[in-house]
Amino acid sequence: MPASSGAVTVRAVRRQDLEQVVALDARVTGLEKRAYWERVYRRYGHAQRGEQRLFLVAVAGSEVVGFVIGEVRDWEFGSPPCGWVFAIDVDPRVRQAGIGTRLLTALCDAMRSAGVRQLRTLLSADNTLILSFFRSQGMMAAPMIPLGMEMPPATGRSRS
């Protein structure tokens, strides 16, 4: 349990939170992705009103114990504006304390105030932990078909 496991506040990320977000993600995934998180922070941590990008953190005292990131996307493939969650995580030491629910609720509230009525996400089929969390929040299979393909490495020549 984090030393500062008292009251939890959900708020917009700040630059000084980034180090703890990187560390939390590394603890959970086993991979240190500092450059990735710097890019995410530049895109989502500086979002202006109207850009509809959100990067929220859950903080207990001065410790980041969770985060959620999402955005509103308009008219992709004919879909009316909808909210997308692309990252959510909670420190394993404080899971089952409602922090993930609070983060997702705060994200949904912000999106709802922007007129969004649908929330979507994509996840790996073998990630049963996050699948269980999203299902517990009322999410279910959407009427969409995710498609993907393997791409060979670039050959160094550009196509003209």
C-alpha atoms as a PDB file:
ATOM      1  CA  MET A   1       0.000   0.000   0.000  1.00  0.00           C
ATOM      2  CA  PRO A   2       1.429   3.414  -0.871  1.00  0.00           C
ATOM      3  CA  ALA A   3       2.593   5.468   2.078  1.00  0.00           C
ATOM      4  CA  SER A   4       0.072   8.155   1.150  1.00  0.00           C
ATOM      5  CA  SER A   5      -2.980   5.894   0.851  1.00  0.00           C
ATOM      6  CA  GLY A   6      -5.433   8.435   2.293  1.00  0.00           C
ATOM      7  CA  ALA A   7      -8.034  10.357   0.312  1.00  0.00           C
ATOM      8  CA  VAL A   8      -7.705  10.112  -3.450  1.00  0.00           C
ATOM      9  CA  THR A   9      -8.193  13.101  -5.745  1.00  0.00           C
ATOM     10  CA  VAL A  10      -8.771  12.844  -9.497  1.00  0.00           C
ATOM     11  CA  ARG A  11      -7.425  15.797 -11.461  1.00  0.00           C
ATOM     12  CA  ALA A  12      -5.720  16.773 -14.711  1.00  0.00           C
ATOM     13  CA  VAL A  13      -2.138  15.574 -15.049  1.00  0.00           C
ATOM     14  CA  ARG A  14       0.671  18.015 -14.289  1.00  0.00           C
ATOM     15  CA  ARG A  15       4.214  17.950 -15.651  1.00  0.00           C
ATOM     16  CA  GLN A  16       5.566  16.962 -12.232  1.00  0.00           C
ATOM     17  CA  ASP A  17       3.292  13.853 -12.274  1.00  0.00           C
ATOM     18  CA  LEU A  18       4.906  12.394 -15.374  1.00  0.00           C
ATOM     19  CA  GLU A  19       7.802  10.687 -13.580  1.00  0.00           C
ATOM     20  CA  GLN A  20       5.320   8.795 -11.376  1.00  0.00           C
ATOM     21  CA  VAL A  21       3.129   7.884 -14.373  1.00  0.00           C
ATOM     22  CA  VAL A  22       6.199   6.429 -16.138  1.00  0.00           C
ATOM     23  CA  ALA A  23       7.120   4.473 -12.989  1.00  0.00           C
ATOM     24  CA  LEU A  24       3.564   3.175 -12.470  1.00  0.00           C
ATOM     25  CA  ASP A  25       3.322   2.012 -16.075  1.00  0.00           C
ATOM     26  CA  ALA A  26       6.742   0.306 -15.809  1.00  0.00           C
ATOM     27  CA  ARG A  27       5.666  -1.465 -12.601  1.00  0.00           C
ATOM     28  CA  VAL A  28       2.522  -2.769 -14.299  1.00  0.00           C
ATOM     29  CA  THR A  29       3.881  -3.617 -17.758  1.00  0.00           C
ATOM     30  CA  GLY A  30       7.486  -4.461 -16.929  1.00  0.00           C
ATOM     31  CA  LEU A  31       8.627  -2.023 -19.643  1.00  0.00           C
ATOM     32  CA  GLU A  32      10.070   1.447 -19.150  1.00  0.00           C
ATOM     33  CA  LYS A  33       8.628   3.634 -21.937  1.00  0.00           C
ATOM     34  CA  ARG A  34       9.774   7.147 -21.032  1.00  0.00           C
ATOM     35  CA  ALA A  35       9.875   8.476 -24.630  1.00  0.00           C
ATOM     36  CA  TYR A  36       6.347   7.179 -25.238  1.00  0.00           C
ATOM     37  CA  TRP A  37       5.008   8.873 -22.098  1.00  0.00           C
ATOM     38  CA  GLU A  38       6.738  12.136 -23.024  1.00  0.00           C
ATOM     39  CA  ARG A  39       4.868  12.077 -26.353  1.00  0.00           C
ATOM     40  CA  VAL A  40       1.585  11.220 -24.630  1.00  0.00           C
ATOM     41  CA  TYR A  41       2.068  14.064 -22.179  1.00  0.00           C
ATOM     42  CA  ARG A  42       2.824  16.550 -24.973  1.00  0.00           C
ATOM     43  CA  ARG A  43      -0.343  15.527 -26.805  1.00  0.00           C
ATOM     44  CA  TYR A  44      -2.761  14.994 -23.918  1.00  0.00           C
ATOM     45  CA  GLY A  45      -1.232  16.806 -20.971  1.00  0.00           C
ATOM     46  CA  HIS A  46      -1.342  20.173 -22.713  1.00  0.00           C
ATOM     47  CA  ALA A  47      -4.756  19.878 -24.313  1.00  0.00           C
ATOM     48  CA  GLN A  48      -6.640  23.150 -24.499  1.00  0.00           C
ATOM     49  CA  ARG A  49     -10.363  23.493 -23.937  1.00  0.00           C
ATOM     50  CA  GLY A  50     -12.151  22.390 -27.057  1.00  0.00           C
ATOM     51  CA  GLU A  51      -9.440  19.893 -28.056  1.00  0.00           C
ATOM     52  CA  GLN A  52     -11.309  17.243 -26.077  1.00  0.00           C
ATOM     53  CA  ARG A  53      -8.218  15.321 -24.984  1.00  0.00           C
ATOM     54  CA  LEU A  54      -8.014  14.151 -21.389  1.00  0.00           C
ATOM     55  CA  PHE A  55      -5.156  12.886 -19.231  1.00  0.00           C
ATOM     56  CA  LEU A  56      -6.304  12.477 -15.635  1.00  0.00           C
ATOM     57  CA  VAL A  57      -4.448  11.149 -12.616  1.00  0.00           C
ATOM     58  CA  ALA A  58      -5.622   9.784  -9.276  1.00  0.00           C
ATOM     59  CA  VAL A  59      -3.464  11.164  -6.485  1.00  0.00           C
ATOM     60  CA  ALA A  60      -3.230  10.020  -2.851  1.00  0.00           C
ATOM     61  CA  GLY A  61      -1.325  12.724  -0.994  1.00  0.00           C
ATOM     62  CA  SER A  62       1.499  13.473  -3.420  1.00  0.00           C
ATOM     63  CA  GLU A  63       1.574  10.004  -4.996  1.00  0.00           C
ATOM     64  CA  VAL A  64       0.056   9.178  -8.393  1.00  0.00           C
ATOM     65  CA  VAL A  65      -1.864   5.921  -7.881  1.00  0.00           C
ATOM     66  CA  GLY A  66      -3.644   5.751 -11.233  1.00  0.00           C
ATOM     67  CA  PHE A  67      -4.284   7.431 -14.558  1.00  0.00           C
ATOM     68  CA  VAL A  68      -6.710   7.449 -17.469  1.00  0.00           C
ATOM     69  CA  ILE A  69      -6.269   8.927 -20.932  1.00  0.00           C
ATOM     70  CA  GLY A  70      -8.856   9.435 -23.627  1.00  0.00           C
ATOM     71  CA  GLU A  71     -10.262  11.749 -26.226  1.00  0.00           C
ATOM     72  CA  VAL A  72     -13.362  12.600 -28.197  1.00  0.00           C
ATOM     73  CA  ARG A  73     -13.141  11.575 -31.834  1.00  0.00           C
ATOM     74  CA  ASP A  74     -15.549  12.917 -34.417  1.00  0.00           C
ATOM     75  CA  TRP A  75     -17.028  11.070 -37.374  1.00  0.00           C
ATOM     76  CA  GLU A  76     -14.460   8.318 -37.759  1.00  0.00           C
ATOM     77  CA  PHE A  77     -15.852   5.799 -40.236  1.00  0.00           C
ATOM     78  CA  GLY A  78     -19.262   7.478 -40.067  1.00  0.00           C
ATOM     79  CA  SER A  79     -19.586   7.312 -36.281  1.00  0.00           C
ATOM     80  CA  PRO A  80     -21.000  10.357 -34.486  1.00  0.00           C
ATOM     81  CA  PRO A  81     -18.651  11.928 -31.916  1.00  0.00           C
ATOM     82  CA  CYS A  82     -17.707   9.352 -29.315  1.00  0.00           C
ATOM     83  CA  GLY A  83     -15.268   9.031 -26.448  1.00  0.00           C
ATOM     84  CA  TRP A  84     -12.279   6.721 -26.627  1.00  0.00           C
ATOM     85  CA  VAL A  85     -10.309   5.411 -23.664  1.00  0.00           C
ATOM     86  CA  PHE A  86      -6.835   4.417 -24.721  1.00  0.00           C
ATOM     87  CA  ALA A  87      -5.101   3.950 -21.364  1.00  0.00           C
ATOM     88  CA  ILE A  88      -6.172   3.331 -17.782  1.00  0.00           C
ATOM     89  CA  ASP A  89      -4.219   1.851 -14.926  1.00  0.00           C
ATOM     90  CA  VAL A  90      -4.157   1.753 -11.151  1.00  0.00           C
ATOM     91  CA  ASP A  91      -1.239   0.913  -8.891  1.00  0.00           C
ATOM     92  CA  PRO A  92      -1.605  -2.818  -8.081  1.00  0.00           C
ATOM     93  CA  ARG A  93      -1.146  -2.005  -4.382  1.00  0.00           C
ATOM     94  CA  VAL A  94      -4.429  -0.044  -4.308  1.00  0.00           C
ATOM     95  CA  ARG A  95      -6.580  -1.924  -6.793  1.00  0.00           C
ATOM     96  CA  GLN A  96     -10.059  -2.928  -5.655  1.00  0.00           C
ATOM     97  CA  ALA A  97     -10.433   0.432  -3.868  1.00  0.00           C
ATOM     98  CA  GLY A  98     -12.639   2.064  -6.526  1.00  0.00           C
ATOM     99  CA  ILE A  99      -9.872   4.222  -8.000  1.00  0.00           C
ATOM    100  CA  GLY A 100     -10.282   2.872 -11.541  1.00  0.00           C
ATOM    101  CA  THR A 101     -14.021   3.509 -11.321  1.00  0.00           C
ATOM    102  CA  ARG A 102     -13.406   7.074 -10.147  1.00  0.00           C
ATOM    103  CA  LEU A 103     -10.961   7.700 -12.990  1.00  0.00           C
ATOM    104  CA  LEU A 104     -13.314   6.307 -15.635  1.00  0.00           C
ATOM    105  CA  THR A 105     -16.268   8.220 -14.156  1.00  0.00           C
ATOM    106  CA  ALA A 106     -14.319  11.492 -14.273  1.00  0.00           C
ATOM    107  CA  LEU A 107     -13.356  10.828 -17.890  1.00  0.00           C
ATOM    108  CA  CYS A 108     -16.963  10.001 -18.796  1.00  0.00           C
ATOM    109  CA  ASP A 109     -18.264  13.112 -17.012  1.00  0.00           C
ATOM    110  CA  ALA A 110     -15.915  15.331 -19.022  1.00  0.00           C
ATOM    111  CA  MET A 111     -16.875  13.611 -22.263  1.00  0.00           C
ATOM    112  CA  ARG A 112     -20.568  13.744 -21.437  1.00  0.00           C
ATOM    113  CA  SER A 113     -20.304  17.506 -20.934  1.00  0.00           C
ATOM    114  CA  ALA A 114     -18.833  17.673 -24.463  1.00  0.00           C
ATOM    115  CA  GLY A 115     -21.968  15.964 -25.806  1.00  0.00           C
ATOM    116  CA  VAL A 116     -20.580  12.437 -26.068  1.00  0.00           C
ATOM    117  CA  ARG A 117     -23.053   9.597 -25.587  1.00  0.00           C
ATOM    118  CA  GLN A 118     -20.875   6.599 -26.471  1.00  0.00           C
ATOM    119  CA  LEU A 119     -17.595   5.371 -24.960  1.00  0.00           C
ATOM    120  CA  ARG A 120     -15.295   2.933 -26.735  1.00  0.00           C
ATOM    121  CA  THR A 121     -11.962   1.244 -26.225  1.00  0.00           C
ATOM    122  CA  LEU A 122      -9.872  -1.547 -27.723  1.00  0.00           C
ATOM    123  CA  LEU A 123      -7.960  -4.106 -25.721  1.00  0.00           C
ATOM    124  CA  SER A 124      -5.987  -7.258 -26.217  1.00  0.00           C
ATOM    125  CA  ALA A 125      -8.194 -10.349 -26.204  1.00  0.00           C
ATOM    126  CA  ASP A 126      -5.968 -11.968 -23.577  1.00  0.00           C
ATOM    127  CA  ASN A 127      -6.031  -9.022 -21.138  1.00  0.00           C
ATOM    128  CA  THR A 128      -8.688 -10.473 -18.852  1.00  0.00           C
ATOM    129  CA  LEU A 129      -7.970  -8.021 -16.018  1.00  0.00           C
ATOM    130  CA  ILE A 130      -8.855  -4.909 -18.012  1.00  0.00           C
ATOM    131  CA  LEU A 131     -11.679  -6.745 -19.788  1.00  0.00           C
ATOM    132  CA  SER A 132     -13.217  -7.586 -16.402  1.00  0.00           C
ATOM    133  CA  PHE A 133     -12.823  -3.980 -15.259  1.00  0.00           C
ATOM    134  CA  PHE A 134     -14.501  -2.517 -18.348  1.00  0.00           C
ATOM    135  CA  ARG A 135     -17.327  -5.061 -18.142  1.00  0.00           C
ATOM    136  CA  SER A 136     -17.842  -4.161 -14.471  1.00  0.00           C
ATOM    137  CA  GLN A 137     -18.286  -0.563 -15.640  1.00  0.00           C
ATOM    138  CA  GLY A 138     -21.040  -1.541 -18.072  1.00  0.00           C
ATOM    139  CA  MET A 139     -19.021  -1.820 -21.261  1.00  0.00           C
ATOM    140  CA  MET A 140     -19.724  -4.694 -23.643  1.00  0.00           C
ATOM    141  CA  ALA A 141     -18.816  -5.827 -27.127  1.00  0.00           C
ATOM    142  CA  ALA A 142     -19.522  -3.054 -29.624  1.00  0.00           C
ATOM    143  CA  PRO A 143     -21.001  -3.477 -33.098  1.00  0.00           C
ATOM    144  CA  MET A 144     -17.588  -2.985 -34.676  1.00  0.00           C
ATOM    145  CA  ILE A 145     -15.028  -5.270 -36.235  1.00  0.00           C
ATOM    146  CA  PRO A 146     -11.401  -4.526 -35.390  1.00  0.00           C
ATOM    147  CA  LEU A 147      -9.093  -5.372 -38.262  1.00  0.00           C
ATOM    148  CA  GLY A 148      -5.322  -5.610 -38.351  1.00  0.00           C
ATOM    149  CA  MET A 149      -2.468  -6.837 -40.492  1.00  0.00           C
ATOM    150  CA  GLU A 150       1.230  -7.494 -40.148  1.00  0.00           C
ATOM    151  CA  MET A 151       3.356  -5.148 -42.231  1.00  0.00           C
ATOM    152  CA  PRO A 152       6.822  -6.013 -43.516  1.00  0.00           C
ATOM    153  CA  PRO A 153       9.641  -3.671 -42.492  1.00  0.00           C
ATOM    154  CA  ALA A 154      10.273  -0.623 -44.665  1.00  0.00           C
ATOM    155  CA  THR A 155      12.781  -1.223 -47.438  1.00  0.00           C
ATOM    156  CA  GLY A 156      14.192   2.278 -47.413  1.00  0.00           C
ATOM    157  CA  ARG A 157      12.631   3.182 -50.742  1.00  0.00           C
ATOM    158  CA  SER A 158       9.610   5.419 -50.846  1.00  0.00           C
ATOM    159  CA  ARG A 159       6.657   4.665 -53.045  1.00  0.00           C
ATOM    160  CA  SER A 160       5.860   7.381 -55.551  1.00  0.00           C
END
